[in-house]
């Protein structure tokens, strides 16, 4: 990761189709029916896990968030997307993470991370890695820029900025909207937990990323007063579609929290941040 950090202005900028994030979302948009994938198994309740073993390789590359993760312990998240996780669809990304003793951040964890980075950049609030050492201002600046514009290419050198899957699949039924979260791997199948989707904005728009529900999605009154992208002040939001999954992207035009991605999609620039627990 370190070799990708720096303060130089990127020489190459990958422009998505016509520089338009809506075009990206149309490429990513799911046309599924919202039914569970064949290699997933729903569990009625999250299992009680007394001891979860995680492997973060280098604790200096993970940030303490100060909130509980999927298994009820303090969660850590990687500073950037993990190397070697591009060219994978949603399900395969989950499987690789879990086999490597990590997991995919859900929107709640990721947007809390996003807000922590904004606070660290704007208010100089301290951040600490998994070794309990303070993260440098240079690192904070690089993460901030990576999350808000075309800065640092983790995978494809021509695709700068964050581009990550998030752990959440949306479905509509006669009972309303549901949110499915992957919580583990058993017998080579993804184990999932489903819950009702909390009220959130139901149209595509710029949103205030500090006004979120308990699942990490914008509250119904979170529409931004500014109807254009202001770096570090708002993000563009794509509301949930049936059968779609969540993700986050930042590029030269703006940053976006998407809930309309096709789970079968993959790309050279699309990867994932990693989570662990216990710090």
XYZ file of N, CA and C in Angstrom:
837
model
N 0.812 -1.200 0.000
C 0.000 0.000 0.000
C 0.856 1.265 0.000
N 1.958 1.251 0.798
C 2.728 2.460 0.984
C 3.211 3.040 -0.326
N 3.602 2.176 -1.244
C 4.173 2.663 -2.482
C 3.162 3.455 -3.302
N 1.882 3.335 -2.981
C 0.860 4.054 -3.730
C 0.546 5.403 -3.119
N 1.094 5.684 -1.946
C 0.828 6.952 -1.305
C 1.759 8.006 -1.865
N 1.284 9.230 -1.845
C 2.115 10.322 -2.324
C 1.320 11.586 -2.441
N 1.994 12.681 -2.664
C 1.323 13.967 -2.761
C 1.370 14.530 -4.173
N 2.012 13.814 -5.100
C 2.076 14.305 -6.465
C 0.704 14.275 -7.113
N 0.466 15.233 -7.971
C -0.781 15.253 -8.722
C -0.764 14.116 -9.736
N -1.816 13.304 -9.815
C -1.833 12.195 -10.763
C -1.661 12.687 -12.189
N -0.832 11.973 -12.956
C -0.597 12.377 -14.340
C -1.681 11.835 -15.264
N -2.218 10.670 -14.913
C -3.248 10.062 -15.751
C -4.564 10.027 -15.005
N -5.616 10.414 -15.670
C -6.943 10.409 -15.064
C -7.869 9.588 -15.943
N -8.472 8.562 -15.367
C -9.427 7.755 -16.107
C -10.775 8.440 -16.083
N -11.299 8.744 -17.248
C -12.616 9.366 -17.350
C -13.646 8.283 -17.641
N -14.624 8.162 -16.782
C -15.711 7.236 -17.034
C -16.542 7.766 -18.204
N -17.423 6.943 -18.759
C -18.171 7.346 -19.953
C -18.759 8.747 -19.852
N -18.267 9.634 -20.708
C -18.715 11.017 -20.779
C -18.574 11.724 -19.442
N -17.713 11.204 -18.562
C -17.509 11.832 -17.260
C -18.769 11.883 -16.418
N -19.680 10.959 -16.633
C -21.005 11.048 -16.028
C -21.252 9.850 -15.126
N -21.401 10.090 -13.817
C -21.575 8.996 -12.870
C -22.858 8.214 -13.128
N -23.888 8.875 -13.676
C -25.107 8.132 -14.000
C -24.820 7.044 -15.032
N -23.901 7.324 -15.962
C -23.534 6.320 -16.961
C -22.883 5.114 -16.286
N -22.045 5.387 -15.295
C -21.404 4.299 -14.566
C -22.462 3.453 -13.887
N -23.409 4.118 -13.237
C -24.432 3.385 -12.506
C -25.293 2.550 -13.439
N -25.495 3.025 -14.682
C -26.265 2.219 -15.621
C -25.493 0.953 -15.992
N -24.154 1.072 -16.060
C -23.338 -0.110 -16.314
C -23.413 -1.085 -15.145
N -23.469 -0.510 -13.946
C -23.463 -1.325 -12.733
C -24.847 -1.807 -12.342
N -25.881 -1.170 -12.873
C -27.240 -1.380 -12.382
C -27.687 -2.823 -12.506
N -28.293 -3.294 -11.434
C -28.794 -4.661 -11.399
C -30.133 -4.761 -12.100
N -30.325 -5.860 -12.811
C -31.626 -6.152 -13.409
C -32.159 -7.471 -12.860
N -31.677 -7.815 -11.668
C -32.095 -9.071 -11.041
C -33.498 -8.995 -10.493
N -33.933 -10.123 -9.939
C -35.292 -10.203 -9.409
C -35.327 -10.112 -7.897
N -34.158 -9.870 -7.290
C -34.121 -9.727 -5.844
C -34.082 -11.042 -5.089
N -34.076 -12.179 -5.793
C -34.046 -13.474 -5.122
C -32.616 -13.806 -4.704
N -32.449 -14.565 -3.636
C -31.106 -14.918 -3.184
C -30.324 -15.650 -4.266
N -29.007 -15.424 -4.318
C -28.155 -16.163 -5.241
C -28.177 -17.647 -4.867
N -27.914 -18.504 -5.827
C -28.010 -19.944 -5.571
C -26.962 -20.431 -4.579
N -25.857 -19.703 -4.443
C -24.802 -20.124 -3.529
C -24.846 -19.370 -2.216
N -26.011 -18.911 -1.817
C -26.166 -18.262 -0.518
C -27.191 -19.018 0.299
N -27.073 -18.905 1.595
C -28.011 -19.573 2.493
C -28.399 -18.595 3.583
N -29.695 -18.316 3.689
C -30.154 -17.348 4.680
C -30.285 -18.003 6.046
N -29.857 -17.280 7.064
C -30.048 -17.736 8.438
C -30.979 -16.764 9.127
N -31.855 -17.282 9.978
C -32.855 -16.428 10.602
C -32.235 -15.450 11.583
N -31.191 -15.870 12.283
C -30.532 -14.994 13.226
C -29.031 -15.074 13.025
N -28.368 -13.955 13.313
C -26.916 -13.977 13.238
C -26.389 -14.946 14.294
N -25.533 -15.884 13.917
C -25.044 -16.855 14.892
C -24.204 -16.192 15.967
N -24.243 -16.753 17.163
C -23.402 -16.259 18.246
C -21.998 -16.803 18.019
N -21.073 -15.905 17.746
C -19.707 -16.311 17.458
C -18.840 -15.883 18.623
N -18.375 -16.851 19.403
C -17.615 -16.535 20.610
C -16.188 -16.126 20.288
N -15.630 -16.665 19.226
C -14.249 -16.361 18.882
C -14.114 -16.318 17.372
N -13.807 -15.151 16.833
C -13.625 -14.992 15.401
C -12.170 -14.639 15.157
N -11.531 -15.398 14.310
C -10.117 -15.155 14.020
C -9.997 -14.315 12.759
N -9.309 -13.190 12.857
C -9.088 -12.327 11.711
C -7.595 -12.247 11.423
N -7.269 -11.938 10.186
C -5.868 -11.820 9.790
C -5.705 -10.552 8.968
N -5.138 -9.504 9.575
C -5.017 -8.221 8.880
C -3.618 -7.982 8.319
N -2.750 -8.990 8.384
C -1.394 -8.910 7.823
C -0.590 -7.788 8.469
N -0.838 -6.546 8.063
C -0.093 -5.407 8.605
C -1.054 -4.476 9.340
N -1.038 -4.441 10.666
C -1.980 -3.604 11.425
C -1.830 -2.113 11.160
N -0.710 -1.706 10.590
C -0.526 -0.284 10.272
C -1.421 0.162 9.125
N -1.926 -0.798 8.354
C -2.776 -0.473 7.209
C -4.263 -0.528 7.532
N -4.606 -0.670 8.815
C -6.006 -0.712 9.228
C -6.283 0.379 10.257
N -7.476 0.957 10.175
C -7.878 2.084 11.019
C -8.907 1.637 12.046
N -8.743 2.084 13.284
C -9.744 1.862 14.324
C -10.900 2.843 14.118
N -12.125 2.324 14.138
C -13.295 3.188 13.942
C -14.029 3.515 15.231
N -13.899 2.684 16.249
C -14.584 2.959 17.510
C -16.049 2.576 17.522
N -16.460 1.711 16.579
C -17.832 1.194 16.566
C -17.776 -0.329 16.447
N -18.912 -0.971 16.696
C -18.985 -2.425 16.622
C -19.186 -2.871 15.175
N -18.583 -4.002 14.845
C -18.721 -4.566 13.514
C -19.809 -5.616 13.440
N -19.759 -6.450 12.421
C -20.802 -7.457 12.201
C -20.876 -8.486 13.311
N -19.768 -8.722 14.003
C -19.731 -9.760 15.028
C -19.745 -9.192 16.441
N -20.015 -7.890 16.563
C -20.189 -7.290 17.879
C -18.930 -6.820 18.564
N -17.798 -6.833 17.862
C -16.539 -6.355 18.422
C -16.109 -5.071 17.722
N -15.140 -4.382 18.294
C -14.641 -3.160 17.676
C -14.099 -3.466 16.281
N -14.500 -2.642 15.319
C -14.176 -2.938 13.931
C -12.981 -2.121 13.450
N -12.207 -2.735 12.570
C -11.108 -2.090 11.863
C -11.435 -2.102 10.380
N -10.964 -1.092 9.649
C -11.134 -1.074 8.200
C -9.816 -0.696 7.547
N -9.543 -1.271 6.393
C -8.301 -0.970 5.688
C -8.296 0.476 5.206
N -7.107 1.063 5.136
C -6.984 2.451 4.683
C -7.463 2.610 3.245
N -7.143 1.615 2.432
C -7.494 1.632 1.014
C -8.040 0.261 0.625
N -8.461 0.127 -0.629
C -8.882 -1.172 -1.120
C -7.724 -2.167 -0.995
N -8.062 -3.413 -0.781
C -7.054 -4.452 -0.603
C -6.473 -4.886 -1.946
N -5.158 -5.084 -2.029
C -4.561 -5.533 -3.291
C -5.032 -6.931 -3.662
N -5.225 -7.148 -4.968
C -5.597 -8.467 -5.451
C -7.074 -8.785 -5.402
N -7.914 -7.781 -5.198
C -9.358 -8.023 -5.082
C -10.158 -7.402 -6.225
N -9.509 -7.006 -7.303
C -10.257 -6.511 -8.460
C -10.614 -7.680 -9.382
N -11.376 -7.374 -10.423
C -11.830 -8.394 -11.383
C -12.713 -9.457 -10.725
N -13.368 -9.118 -9.618
C -14.241 -10.070 -8.930
C -15.649 -9.496 -8.812
N -16.665 -10.349 -8.976
C -18.025 -9.878 -8.759
C -18.326 -9.845 -7.258
N -19.551 -9.472 -6.931
C -19.938 -9.278 -5.526
C -19.751 -10.551 -4.699
N -20.277 -11.657 -5.180
C -20.208 -12.905 -4.417
C -18.774 -13.408 -4.282
N -18.019 -13.378 -5.377
C -16.640 -13.866 -5.335
C -15.764 -13.000 -4.434
N -16.067 -11.705 -4.370
C -15.325 -10.823 -3.464
C -15.568 -11.226 -2.018
N -16.832 -11.476 -1.676
C -17.159 -11.955 -0.325
C -16.394 -13.239 0.007
N -16.429 -14.183 -0.904
C -15.803 -15.483 -0.652
C -14.303 -15.336 -0.421
N -13.644 -14.552 -1.260
C -12.198 -14.369 -1.102
C -11.876 -13.685 0.223
N -12.640 -12.661 0.578
C -12.420 -11.975 1.854
C -12.564 -12.929 3.035
N -13.659 -13.662 3.062
C -13.935 -14.546 4.192
C -12.900 -15.663 4.305
N -12.455 -16.177 3.174
C -11.413 -17.210 3.208
C -10.080 -16.648 3.703
N -9.906 -15.344 3.560
C -8.693 -14.686 4.044
C -8.899 -14.017 5.398
N -9.975 -14.423 6.092
C -10.253 -13.988 7.466
C -10.487 -12.482 7.566
N -11.220 -11.961 6.592
C -11.662 -10.569 6.575
C -13.111 -10.559 6.114
N -13.747 -9.380 6.118
C -15.087 -9.283 5.545
C -15.314 -7.919 4.914
N -16.353 -7.855 4.095
C -16.690 -6.646 3.353
C -17.443 -5.667 4.248
N -17.064 -4.383 4.244
C -17.805 -3.411 5.055
C -19.215 -3.214 4.518
N -20.187 -3.144 5.423
C -21.537 -2.778 4.992
C -21.628 -1.255 4.886
N -22.719 -0.707 4.363
C -22.813 0.754 4.242
C -22.648 1.486 5.569
N -23.145 0.901 6.661
C -23.010 1.561 7.968
C -21.546 1.739 8.349
N -20.768 0.679 8.227
C -19.352 0.746 8.587
C -18.596 1.669 7.638
N -18.859 1.510 6.342
C -18.089 2.306 5.377
C -18.393 3.787 5.488
N -19.658 4.158 5.640
C -19.988 5.578 5.714
C -19.550 6.179 7.047
N -19.463 5.375 8.089
C -18.877 5.861 9.344
C -17.393 6.145 9.124
N -16.716 5.241 8.438
C -15.320 5.443 8.050
C -15.177 6.715 7.219
N -16.048 6.892 6.236
C -16.027 8.082 5.382
C -16.141 9.346 6.236
N -17.080 9.353 7.165
C -17.268 10.519 8.030
C -16.068 10.747 8.950
N -15.463 9.676 9.440
C -14.271 9.808 10.284
C -13.118 10.455 9.515
N -12.972 10.077 8.257
C -11.914 10.664 7.433
C -12.202 12.136 7.168
N -13.467 12.485 6.912
C -13.811 13.895 6.707
C -13.479 14.710 7.958
N -13.801 14.179 9.133
C -13.510 14.876 10.392
C -12.008 15.000 10.625
N -11.276 13.954 10.299
C -9.826 13.987 10.485
C -9.179 15.011 9.559
N -9.698 15.120 8.344
C -9.150 16.068 7.383
C -9.544 17.505 7.711
N -10.810 17.716 8.044
C -11.311 19.084 8.235
C -11.091 19.617 9.642
N -11.223 18.747 10.633
C -11.135 19.187 12.033
C -9.889 18.670 12.749
N -9.054 17.938 12.005
C -7.823 17.368 12.571
C -8.103 16.407 13.732
N -9.271 15.752 13.692
C -9.576 14.739 14.705
C -8.614 13.567 14.533
N -7.998 13.088 15.613
C -6.987 12.034 15.483
C -7.580 10.688 15.073
N -6.828 9.958 14.264
C -7.172 8.594 13.876
C -6.016 7.684 14.265
N -6.349 6.439 14.616
C -5.316 5.514 15.065
C -5.402 4.202 14.291
N -4.244 3.623 14.020
C -4.231 2.338 13.340
C -4.389 1.199 14.339
N -4.317 -0.031 13.850
C -4.548 -1.188 14.717
C -3.431 -1.409 15.729
N -2.300 -0.736 15.545
C -1.216 -0.771 16.529
C -1.362 0.335 17.566
N -2.456 1.107 17.432
C -2.744 2.238 18.319
C -1.782 3.406 18.112
N -1.179 3.471 16.931
C -0.330 4.605 16.561
C -1.151 5.598 15.749
N -0.887 6.877 15.948
C -1.638 7.913 15.241
C -1.307 7.886 13.754
N -2.343 8.009 12.944
C -2.168 8.042 11.495
C -1.711 9.431 11.085
N -0.716 9.494 10.230
C -0.106 10.769 9.853
C -1.066 11.643 9.054
N -0.815 12.941 9.074
C -1.642 13.874 8.305
C -1.530 13.594 6.813
N -0.366 13.142 6.369
C -0.206 12.805 4.951
C -1.101 11.636 4.567
N -1.140 10.613 5.416
C -2.015 9.471 5.154
C -3.485 9.897 5.147
N -3.872 10.721 6.114
C -5.254 11.209 6.177
C -5.606 11.961 4.902
N -4.703 12.829 4.449
C -4.947 13.594 3.227
C -5.128 12.664 2.029
N -4.272 11.655 1.912
C -4.375 10.730 0.789
C -5.673 9.933 0.816
N -6.084 9.490 1.994
C -7.346 8.750 2.101
C -8.518 9.670 1.766
N -8.484 10.887 2.303
C -9.539 11.871 2.026
C -9.680 12.107 0.523
N -8.578 12.353 -0.147
C -8.631 12.613 -1.587
C -9.082 11.371 -2.351
N -8.648 10.209 -1.916
C -9.035 8.962 -2.577
C -10.538 8.725 -2.491
N -11.150 9.146 -1.387
C -12.589 8.950 -1.184
C -13.449 10.027 -1.824
N -12.834 11.106 -2.277
C -13.630 12.239 -2.762
C -13.319 12.667 -4.192
N -12.285 12.097 -4.814
C -11.944 12.480 -6.191
C -11.060 11.402 -6.818
N -10.500 11.714 -7.979
C -9.617 10.787 -8.686
C -8.191 10.909 -8.144
N -7.934 10.215 -7.044
C -6.627 10.272 -6.397
C -6.211 8.876 -5.963
N -5.063 8.443 -6.404
C -4.458 7.139 -6.127
C -5.206 6.003 -6.858
N -4.458 5.293 -7.672
C -4.978 4.107 -8.349
C -4.533 2.871 -7.583
N -5.470 2.138 -7.033
C -5.136 0.939 -6.268
C -4.918 -0.259 -7.186
N -5.686 -0.355 -8.256
C -5.617 -1.504 -9.150
C -5.145 -1.097 -10.541
N -6.064 -0.620 -11.352
C -5.753 -0.181 -12.709
C -5.125 1.209 -12.651
N -3.911 1.404 -13.190
C -3.238 2.705 -13.084
C -3.984 3.851 -13.745
N -4.949 3.542 -14.599
C -5.709 4.597 -15.259
C -7.037 4.882 -14.565
N -7.325 4.169 -13.479
C -8.591 4.360 -12.773
C -8.297 4.789 -11.344
N -8.298 6.104 -11.152
C -7.946 6.676 -9.864
C -9.189 6.937 -9.029
N -9.042 6.872 -7.712
C -10.163 7.094 -6.808
C -10.714 5.783 -6.274
N -11.523 5.889 -5.228
C -12.085 4.694 -4.590
C -13.151 4.045 -5.464
N -13.179 2.723 -5.453
C -14.233 1.981 -6.155
C -14.360 0.645 -5.446
N -15.393 0.506 -4.616
C -15.486 -0.653 -3.734
C -16.902 -1.203 -3.609
N -16.994 -2.518 -3.501
C -18.247 -3.156 -3.122
C -18.546 -2.856 -1.661
N -19.837 -2.814 -1.323
C -20.275 -2.733 0.067
C -21.241 -3.881 0.344
N -21.245 -4.350 1.559
C -21.988 -5.544 1.957
C -23.464 -5.214 2.190
N -24.258 -5.345 1.147
C -25.688 -5.092 1.271
C -26.400 -5.374 -0.036
N -27.420 -6.228 0.012
C -28.230 -6.521 -1.167
C -29.678 -6.174 -0.864
N -30.336 -5.540 -1.827
C -31.681 -5.007 -1.621
C -32.710 -5.846 -2.366
N -33.860 -6.038 -1.738
C -34.930 -6.797 -2.378
C -36.284 -6.241 -1.965
N -37.220 -6.333 -2.886
C -38.590 -5.873 -2.634
C -39.522 -7.075 -2.653
N -40.439 -7.115 -1.702
C -41.419 -8.195 -1.636
C -42.768 -7.614 -1.229
N -43.746 -8.493 -1.067
C -45.068 -8.043 -0.620
C -45.012 -7.446 0.778
N -43.964 -7.768 1.516
C -43.825 -7.275 2.892
C -43.004 -5.990 2.971
N -42.555 -5.498 1.818
C -41.754 -4.278 1.803
C -40.330 -4.552 1.349
N -39.442 -3.617 1.669
C -38.054 -3.723 1.241
C -37.195 -4.398 2.298
N -36.257 -5.219 1.824
C -35.353 -5.910 2.728
C -33.900 -5.629 2.394
N -33.043 -5.804 3.386
C -31.597 -5.644 3.231
C -30.925 -6.938 3.679
N -30.166 -7.534 2.787
C -29.458 -8.782 3.073
C -27.973 -8.500 3.274
N -27.421 -9.010 4.364
C -26.007 -8.831 4.694
C -25.327 -10.185 4.765
N -24.178 -10.307 4.134
C -23.386 -11.536 4.229
C -22.671 -11.545 5.572
N -22.827 -12.634 6.329
C -22.250 -12.695 7.679
C -21.261 -13.844 7.862
N -21.045 -14.643 6.829
C -20.095 -15.728 6.989
C -20.084 -16.660 5.793
N -19.300 -17.705 5.920
C -19.141 -18.696 4.865
C -19.212 -20.080 5.498
N -20.109 -20.923 4.979
C -20.246 -22.280 5.498
C -20.530 -23.256 4.387
N -19.769 -24.345 4.324
C -19.926 -25.342 3.261
C -19.850 -24.699 1.880
N -18.922 -23.733 1.755
C -18.690 -23.013 0.496
C -19.899 -22.205 0.040
N -20.787 -21.892 0.975
C -21.925 -21.029 0.671
C -21.877 -19.794 1.554
N -22.305 -18.676 0.996
C -22.377 -17.452 1.785
C -23.555 -17.539 2.747
N -23.319 -17.234 4.004
C -24.381 -17.164 5.000
C -24.853 -15.725 5.089
N -26.144 -15.514 5.056
C -26.677 -14.157 5.022
C -27.717 -13.938 6.111
N -27.892 -12.692 6.452
C -28.925 -12.280 7.399
C -29.766 -11.198 6.730
N -31.081 -11.306 6.811
C -31.978 -10.324 6.205
C -32.737 -9.554 7.269
N -32.965 -8.295 6.999
C -33.731 -7.428 7.895
C -34.509 -6.428 7.054
N -35.473 -5.772 7.672
C -36.228 -4.753 6.963
C -35.333 -3.561 6.659
N -35.490 -3.003 5.479
C -34.746 -1.803 5.116
C -35.351 -0.606 5.835
N -34.529 0.139 6.536
C -35.012 1.324 7.237
C -35.365 2.421 6.231
N -36.262 3.345 6.604
C -36.613 4.437 5.697
C -35.374 5.187 5.222
N -35.327 5.443 3.921
C -34.207 6.178 3.333
C -34.713 6.912 2.096
N -33.904 7.787 1.559
C -34.301 8.545 0.371
C -34.580 7.584 -0.778
N -35.659 7.827 -1.497
C -36.068 6.918 -2.569
C -35.939 7.557 -3.943
N -35.006 8.476 -4.096
C -34.701 9.021 -5.407
C -33.207 9.321 -5.488
N -32.698 9.426 -6.713
C -31.288 9.722 -6.927
C -31.040 11.213 -6.729
N -30.084 11.556 -5.877
C -29.822 12.969 -5.602
C -28.541 13.113 -4.785
N -28.073 14.349 -4.660
C -26.975 14.640 -3.742
C -27.509 14.602 -2.316
N -26.699 14.060 -1.406
C -27.146 13.920 -0.019
C -26.086 14.413 0.955
N -26.561 14.733 2.150
C -25.707 15.060 3.284
C -25.252 13.742 3.904
N -23.975 13.430 3.778
C -23.486 12.119 4.224
C -23.381 11.990 5.743
N -23.692 13.055 6.477
C -23.718 12.956 7.943
C -25.105 12.595 8.464
N -26.113 12.637 7.596
C -27.502 12.390 7.985
C -27.923 11.004 7.497
N -27.542 9.976 8.264
C -27.726 8.594 7.835
C -28.567 7.805 8.830
N -29.257 6.779 8.323
C -29.997 5.901 9.229
C -29.051 4.856 9.836
N -29.587 3.945 10.625
C -28.749 2.963 11.319
C -28.101 1.949 10.385
N -28.548 1.914 9.133
C -27.960 1.003 8.154
C -26.957 1.699 7.242
N -26.714 2.990 7.507
C -25.714 3.723 6.747
C -26.210 4.363 5.471
N -27.535 4.389 5.271
C -28.116 5.019 4.087
C -28.729 6.361 4.467
N -28.835 7.293 3.507
C -29.338 8.633 3.816
C -30.780 8.611 4.320
N -31.016 9.317 5.417
C -32.378 9.478 5.914
C -33.239 10.201 4.888
N -34.546 10.111 5.070
C -35.475 10.689 4.097
C -35.325 12.200 3.961
N -34.777 12.856 4.984
C -34.591 14.312 4.934
C -33.135 14.700 4.686
N -32.348 13.776 4.125
C -30.907 14.007 3.972
C -30.520 14.624 2.633
N -31.500 14.989 1.817
C -31.164 15.587 0.522
C -30.338 16.848 0.719
N -29.264 16.958 -0.039
C -28.360 18.099 0.082
C -29.016 19.373 -0.438
N -28.757 20.471 0.247
C -29.254 21.767 -0.215
C -28.475 22.242 -1.435
N -27.304 21.670 -1.618
C -26.455 22.018 -2.761
C -26.638 20.953 -3.830
N -27.142 21.335 -4.992
C -27.454 20.365 -6.038
C -26.315 20.219 -7.042
N -25.115 20.281 -6.552
C -23.933 19.968 -7.343
C -22.893 19.403 -6.383
N -21.878 18.777 -6.946
C -20.894 18.125 -6.083
C -19.960 19.139 -5.444
N -19.899 19.103 -4.124
C -18.930 19.868 -3.350
C -18.053 18.874 -2.603
N -16.803 18.779 -2.990
C -15.900 17.798 -2.412
C -15.848 17.912 -0.894
N -16.092 16.794 -0.227
C -16.049 16.762 1.228
C -17.277 17.313 1.910
N -18.303 17.704 1.117
C -19.523 18.263 1.697
C -20.765 17.451 1.359
N -20.749 16.744 0.242
C -21.883 15.895 -0.113
C -21.408 14.750 -1.003
N -22.281 13.794 -1.234
C -22.019 12.712 -2.185
C -23.294 12.492 -2.987
N -23.147 11.895 -4.170
C -24.331 11.557 -4.945
C -24.811 10.175 -4.514
N -26.117 10.040 -4.419
C -26.724 8.814 -3.892
C -27.670 8.219 -4.920
N -27.543 6.913 -5.132
C -28.463 6.173 -5.988
C -29.277 5.231 -5.111
N -30.585 5.420 -5.100
C -31.449 4.688 -4.175
C -31.518 3.195 -4.532
N -31.937 2.343 -3.592
C -31.952 0.894 -3.823
C -32.917 0.465 -4.926
N -32.452 -0.479 -5.747
C -33.279 -1.158 -6.730
C -33.375 -2.632 -6.348
N -34.449 -3.259 -6.775
C -34.692 -4.661 -6.451
C -33.598 -5.549 -7.043
N -32.968 -6.365 -6.205
C -31.931 -7.273 -6.666
C -30.555 -6.659 -6.771
N -30.430 -5.386 -6.426
C -29.149 -4.698 -6.547
C -28.350 -4.796 -5.260
N -27.077 -4.391 -5.347
C -26.203 -4.385 -4.176
C -25.578 -2.999 -4.030
N -24.893 -2.798 -2.903
C -24.343 -1.482 -2.578
C -22.875 -1.368 -2.985
N -22.454 -0.124 -3.176
C -21.059 0.150 -3.484
C -20.768 1.629 -3.348
N -19.495 1.975 -3.418
C -19.073 3.375 -3.316
C -18.024 3.636 -4.384
N -18.097 4.839 -4.976
C -17.156 5.193 -6.034
C -16.786 6.672 -5.937
N -15.529 6.975 -6.234
C -15.074 8.364 -6.331
C -14.232 8.481 -7.597
N -14.439 9.552 -8.334
C -13.663 9.764 -9.558
C -13.543 11.260 -9.793
N -13.161 11.660 -10.998
C -12.865 13.072 -11.242
C -14.082 13.970 -11.113
N -15.285 13.412 -11.333
C -16.487 14.238 -11.308
C -17.114 14.392 -9.940
N -17.108 13.341 -9.139
C -17.732 13.375 -7.820
C -17.572 12.025 -7.122
N -18.124 11.938 -5.930
C -18.154 10.689 -5.171
C -19.603 10.237 -5.051
N -19.816 8.930 -5.029
C -21.187 8.441 -4.997
C -21.361 7.191 -4.156
N -22.454 7.154 -3.406
C -22.894 5.968 -2.670
C -24.009 5.333 -3.481
N -23.753 4.162 -4.043
C -24.726 3.530 -4.920
C -25.403 2.338 -4.273
N -26.705 2.210 -4.507
C -27.465 1.050 -4.029
C -28.164 0.391 -5.208
N -27.549 0.483 -6.394
C -28.177 -0.027 -7.608
C -27.189 -0.804 -8.470
N -26.203 -1.404 -7.840
C -25.165 -2.098 -8.601
C -25.552 -3.542 -8.901
N -25.116 -4.009 -10.070
C -25.339 -5.392 -10.480
C -24.335 -6.289 -9.755
N -24.787 -7.274 -8.975
C -23.851 -8.130 -8.233
C -22.966 -8.995 -9.121
N -23.310 -9.130 -10.407
C -22.507 -9.935 -11.324
C -21.429 -9.123 -12.025
N -21.420 -7.817 -11.816
C -20.465 -6.933 -12.475
C -19.060 -7.146 -11.913
N -18.041 -6.922 -12.743
C -16.653 -6.899 -12.285
C -15.874 -5.955 -13.184
N -14.724 -5.477 -12.692
C -13.952 -4.511 -13.463
C -12.518 -4.475 -12.940
N -11.612 -4.019 -13.789
C -10.203 -3.929 -13.399
C -9.968 -2.914 -12.292
N -10.870 -1.936 -12.157
C -10.691 -0.902 -11.143
C -11.545 -1.082 -9.905
N -12.433 -2.072 -9.927
C -13.366 -2.287 -8.819
C -12.834 -3.343 -7.861
N -12.728 -2.987 -6.585
C -12.241 -3.918 -5.571
C -13.013 -3.772 -4.280
N -12.299 -3.787 -3.158
C -13.007 -3.751 -1.883
C -12.073 -3.345 -0.748
N -12.624 -2.613 0.210
C -11.964 -2.379 1.488
C -12.192 -3.622 2.353
N -11.309 -3.863 3.294
C -11.446 -5.032 4.153
C -11.690 -4.654 5.597
N -12.479 -5.471 6.300
C -12.766 -5.246 7.721
C -12.314 -6.435 8.559
N -11.935 -6.124 9.792
C -11.624 -7.132 10.803
C -12.144 -6.598 12.131
N -12.115 -7.416 13.150
C -12.609 -6.984 14.463
C -11.667 -7.408 15.583
N -11.809 -6.694 16.711
C -11.086 -7.094 17.898
C -10.188 -6.054 18.506
N -9.913 -4.930 17.788
C -8.988 -3.923 18.320
C -9.658 -3.101 19.394
